[in-house]
Amino acid sequence: QVQLVESGGGLVQAGGSLRLSCAASGSIFSIVAMGWYRQAPGKERELVATTTSGGSRNYADSVMGLFTISRDNAKNTVHLQMNSLNPEDTAVYYCNLRTKRPGVIIEAAYWGQGTQVPGTT
């Protein structure tokens, strides 16, 4: 059993900041990558930012220099600091976790329930 619990979000003005967090728990053998995706109404889900087990960080071009992803390995938690938010950042943000098991080629993927950004409260 692997679960992802998202937190953060809320009401924010244009140009403001929010911080999303995602904590993974359960039977996790090895984390390949952990990060965030987002999906706006009528659009495809897209990568926002991820961090790999090797420590590399990947960002969508649209958020480069504005969003920052960080990870607490001990707590299996990832944070997404979002600065200079604007209307085009409006979407449901989903935490994503990719794991692997020895001898298994296909990676397992897990998703959080989704967090609306900005929120109403």
PDB file of C-alpha atoms in Angstrom:
ATOM      1  CA  GLN A   1       0.000   0.000   0.000  1.00  0.00           C
ATOM      2  CA  VAL A   2       1.401   3.318  -1.127  1.00  0.00           C
ATOM      3  CA  GLN A   3      -0.395   6.564  -0.528  1.00  0.00           C
ATOM      4  CA  LEU A   4       0.273  10.172  -1.397  1.00  0.00           C
ATOM      5  CA  VAL A   5      -1.113  12.921   0.784  1.00  0.00           C
ATOM      6  CA  GLU A   6      -1.136  16.429  -0.614  1.00  0.00           C
ATOM      7  CA  SER A   7      -1.300  19.594   1.416  1.00  0.00           C
ATOM      8  CA  GLY A   8      -0.977  23.297   0.874  1.00  0.00           C
ATOM      9  CA  GLY A   9      -2.693  25.441  -1.660  1.00  0.00           C
ATOM     10  CA  GLY A  10      -5.326  28.031  -0.940  1.00  0.00           C
ATOM     11  CA  LEU A  11      -6.400  31.465  -2.025  1.00  0.00           C
ATOM     12  CA  VAL A  12      -3.732  33.575  -3.645  1.00  0.00           C
ATOM     13  CA  GLN A  13      -3.615  36.765  -5.670  1.00  0.00           C
ATOM     14  CA  ALA A  14      -1.947  37.095  -9.019  1.00  0.00           C
ATOM     15  CA  GLY A  15       1.761  37.418  -8.467  1.00  0.00           C
ATOM     16  CA  GLY A  16       1.560  35.697  -5.116  1.00  0.00           C
ATOM     17  CA  SER A  17       3.074  32.482  -3.853  1.00  0.00           C
ATOM     18  CA  LEU A  18       1.923  29.093  -2.665  1.00  0.00           C
ATOM     19  CA  ARG A  19       3.668  26.014  -1.409  1.00  0.00           C
ATOM     20  CA  LEU A  20       2.414  22.530  -2.088  1.00  0.00           C
ATOM     21  CA  SER A  21       3.609  19.483  -0.218  1.00  0.00           C
ATOM     22  CA  CYS A  22       3.222  15.791  -0.851  1.00  0.00           C
ATOM     23  CA  ALA A  23       4.090  13.007   1.545  1.00  0.00           C
ATOM     24  CA  ALA A  24       4.415   9.411   0.434  1.00  0.00           C
ATOM     25  CA  SER A  25       3.839   6.544   2.811  1.00  0.00           C
ATOM     26  CA  GLY A  26       3.514   2.793   2.679  1.00  0.00           C
ATOM     27  CA  SER A  27       5.627   0.076   1.129  1.00  0.00           C
ATOM     28  CA  ILE A  28       8.124   1.994  -0.949  1.00  0.00           C
ATOM     29  CA  PHE A  29      11.118   0.050  -2.149  1.00  0.00           C
ATOM     30  CA  SER A  30      12.855   2.662  -4.222  1.00  0.00           C
ATOM     31  CA  ILE A  31      11.818   6.069  -5.441  1.00  0.00           C
ATOM     32  CA  VAL A  32      12.727   6.799  -9.011  1.00  0.00           C
ATOM     33  CA  ALA A  33      11.219  10.247  -9.123  1.00  0.00           C
ATOM     34  CA  MET A  34       8.758  12.370  -7.241  1.00  0.00           C
ATOM     35  CA  GLY A  35       7.162  15.602  -8.266  1.00  0.00           C
ATOM     36  CA  TRP A  36       4.182  17.489  -9.558  1.00  0.00           C
ATOM     37  CA  TYR A  37       2.041  17.589 -12.654  1.00  0.00           C
ATOM     38  CA  ARG A  38      -0.858  19.857 -13.434  1.00  0.00           C
ATOM     39  CA  GLN A  39      -3.936  19.799 -15.586  1.00  0.00           C
ATOM     40  CA  ALA A  40      -5.966  22.825 -16.553  1.00  0.00           C
ATOM     41  CA  PRO A  41      -9.564  22.514 -17.757  1.00  0.00           C
ATOM     42  CA  GLY A  42      -9.660  21.314 -21.326  1.00  0.00           C
ATOM     43  CA  LYS A  43      -5.931  20.714 -21.447  1.00  0.00           C
ATOM     44  CA  GLU A  44      -3.639  17.735 -21.129  1.00  0.00           C
ATOM     45  CA  ARG A  45      -1.813  16.929 -17.951  1.00  0.00           C
ATOM     46  CA  GLU A  46       1.705  18.285 -18.053  1.00  0.00           C
ATOM     47  CA  LEU A  47       4.847  18.009 -16.029  1.00  0.00           C
ATOM     48  CA  VAL A  48       5.542  20.904 -13.706  1.00  0.00           C
ATOM     49  CA  ALA A  49       8.586  19.795 -11.764  1.00  0.00           C
ATOM     50  CA  THR A  50      10.149  16.556 -10.605  1.00  0.00           C
ATOM     51  CA  THR A  51      13.138  15.473  -8.606  1.00  0.00           C
ATOM     52  CA  THR A  52      14.862  12.146  -9.149  1.00  0.00           C
ATOM     53  CA  SER A  53      16.544   9.768  -6.773  1.00  0.00           C
ATOM     54  CA  GLY A  54      19.857  10.973  -8.144  1.00  0.00           C
ATOM     55  CA  GLY A  55      19.094  14.497  -7.036  1.00  0.00           C
ATOM     56  CA  SER A  56      18.424  16.055 -10.403  1.00  0.00           C
ATOM     57  CA  ARG A  57      15.547  18.447 -10.837  1.00  0.00           C
ATOM     58  CA  ASN A  58      13.449  18.935 -13.926  1.00  0.00           C
ATOM     59  CA  TYR A  59      11.152  21.846 -14.633  1.00  0.00           C
ATOM     60  CA  ALA A  60       8.712  22.800 -17.302  1.00  0.00           C
ATOM     61  CA  ASP A  61      10.013  25.704 -19.323  1.00  0.00           C
ATOM     62  CA  SER A  62       7.031  27.791 -18.292  1.00  0.00           C
ATOM     63  CA  VAL A  63       7.916  27.622 -14.591  1.00  0.00           C
ATOM     64  CA  MET A  64      11.686  27.711 -14.817  1.00  0.00           C
ATOM     65  CA  GLY A  65      13.041  30.253 -12.392  1.00  0.00           C
ATOM     66  CA  LEU A  66       9.637  30.727 -10.765  1.00  0.00           C
ATOM     67  CA  PHE A  67       8.862  27.372  -9.160  1.00  0.00           C
ATOM     68  CA  THR A  68      11.222  25.379  -6.996  1.00  0.00           C
ATOM     69  CA  ILE A  69      10.939  21.729  -6.120  1.00  0.00           C
ATOM     70  CA  SER A  70      12.631  20.217  -3.104  1.00  0.00           C
ATOM     71  CA  ARG A  71      12.595  16.854  -1.423  1.00  0.00           C
ATOM     72  CA  ASP A  72      13.034  15.516   2.067  1.00  0.00           C
ATOM     73  CA  ASN A  73      14.294  11.988   1.522  1.00  0.00           C
ATOM     74  CA  ALA A  74      13.937  10.972   5.144  1.00  0.00           C
ATOM     75  CA  LYS A  75      10.243  11.810   5.094  1.00  0.00           C
ATOM     76  CA  ASN A  76       9.543  10.858   1.481  1.00  0.00           C
ATOM     77  CA  THR A  77       8.117  14.307   1.037  1.00  0.00           C
ATOM     78  CA  VAL A  78       8.354  16.718  -1.855  1.00  0.00           C
ATOM     79  CA  HIS A  79       7.578  20.422  -1.837  1.00  0.00           C
ATOM     80  CA  LEU A  80       6.738  22.746  -4.655  1.00  0.00           C
ATOM     81  CA  GLN A  81       7.310  26.418  -3.997  1.00  0.00           C
ATOM     82  CA  MET A  82       5.365  28.419  -6.532  1.00  0.00           C
ATOM     83  CA  ASN A  83       6.212  32.082  -6.909  1.00  0.00           C
ATOM     84  CA  SER A  84       4.837  34.765  -9.203  1.00  0.00           C
ATOM     85  CA  LEU A  85       1.642  32.873  -9.817  1.00  0.00           C
ATOM     86  CA  ASN A  86      -0.516  34.083 -12.665  1.00  0.00           C
ATOM     87  CA  PRO A  87      -3.807  32.971 -14.224  1.00  0.00           C
ATOM     88  CA  GLU A  88      -2.106  30.581 -16.620  1.00  0.00           C
ATOM     89  CA  ASP A  89      -0.881  28.609 -13.630  1.00  0.00           C
ATOM     90  CA  THR A  90      -4.470  27.822 -12.696  1.00  0.00           C
ATOM     91  CA  ALA A  91      -4.904  24.066 -12.702  1.00  0.00           C
ATOM     92  CA  VAL A  92      -5.319  20.996 -10.589  1.00  0.00           C
ATOM     93  CA  TYR A  93      -1.905  19.975  -9.369  1.00  0.00           C
ATOM     94  CA  TYR A  94      -1.194  16.295  -8.847  1.00  0.00           C
ATOM     95  CA  CYS A  95       1.602  14.785  -6.855  1.00  0.00           C
ATOM     96  CA  ASN A  96       3.332  11.969  -8.694  1.00  0.00           C
ATOM     97  CA  LEU A  97       5.523   9.177  -7.406  1.00  0.00           C
ATOM     98  CA  ARG A  98       7.418   6.636  -9.472  1.00  0.00           C
ATOM     99  CA  THR A  99       8.902   3.602  -7.786  1.00  0.00           C
ATOM    100  CA  LYS A 100      10.640   0.422  -8.807  1.00  0.00           C
ATOM    101  CA  ARG A 101      11.175  -3.083  -7.551  1.00  0.00           C
ATOM    102  CA  PRO A 102      14.168  -5.302  -8.288  1.00  0.00           C
ATOM    103  CA  GLY A 103      13.598  -7.480 -11.310  1.00  0.00           C
ATOM    104  CA  VAL A 104      10.604  -5.487 -12.440  1.00  0.00           C
ATOM    105  CA  ILE A 105      11.003  -3.524 -15.629  1.00  0.00           C
ATOM    106  CA  ILE A 106       7.835  -1.488 -15.456  1.00  0.00           C
ATOM    107  CA  GLU A 107       7.863   1.260 -12.884  1.00  0.00           C
ATOM    108  CA  ALA A 108       4.903   1.803 -10.614  1.00  0.00           C
ATOM    109  CA  ALA A 109       3.215   5.177 -10.638  1.00  0.00           C
ATOM    110  CA  TYR A 110       1.129   6.721  -7.913  1.00  0.00           C
ATOM    111  CA  TRP A 111      -0.895   9.899  -7.912  1.00  0.00           C
ATOM    112  CA  GLY A 112      -2.205  12.228  -5.276  1.00  0.00           C
ATOM    113  CA  GLN A 113      -5.833  13.255  -5.245  1.00  0.00           C
ATOM    114  CA  GLY A 114      -5.162  16.644  -6.799  1.00  0.00           C
ATOM    115  CA  THR A 115      -5.016  20.161  -5.411  1.00  0.00           C
ATOM    116  CA  GLN A 116      -6.766  23.093  -7.059  1.00  0.00           C
ATOM    117  CA  VAL A 117      -4.517  26.098  -7.525  1.00  0.00           C
ATOM    118  CA  PRO A 118      -5.558  28.646  -6.593  1.00  0.00           C
ATOM    119  CA  GLY A 119      -8.010  27.366  -4.055  1.00  0.00           C
ATOM    120  CA  THR A 120     -11.104  29.150  -2.844  1.00  0.00           C
ATOM    121  CA  THR A 121      -9.954  29.476   0.749  1.00  0.00           C
TER     122      THR A 121
END
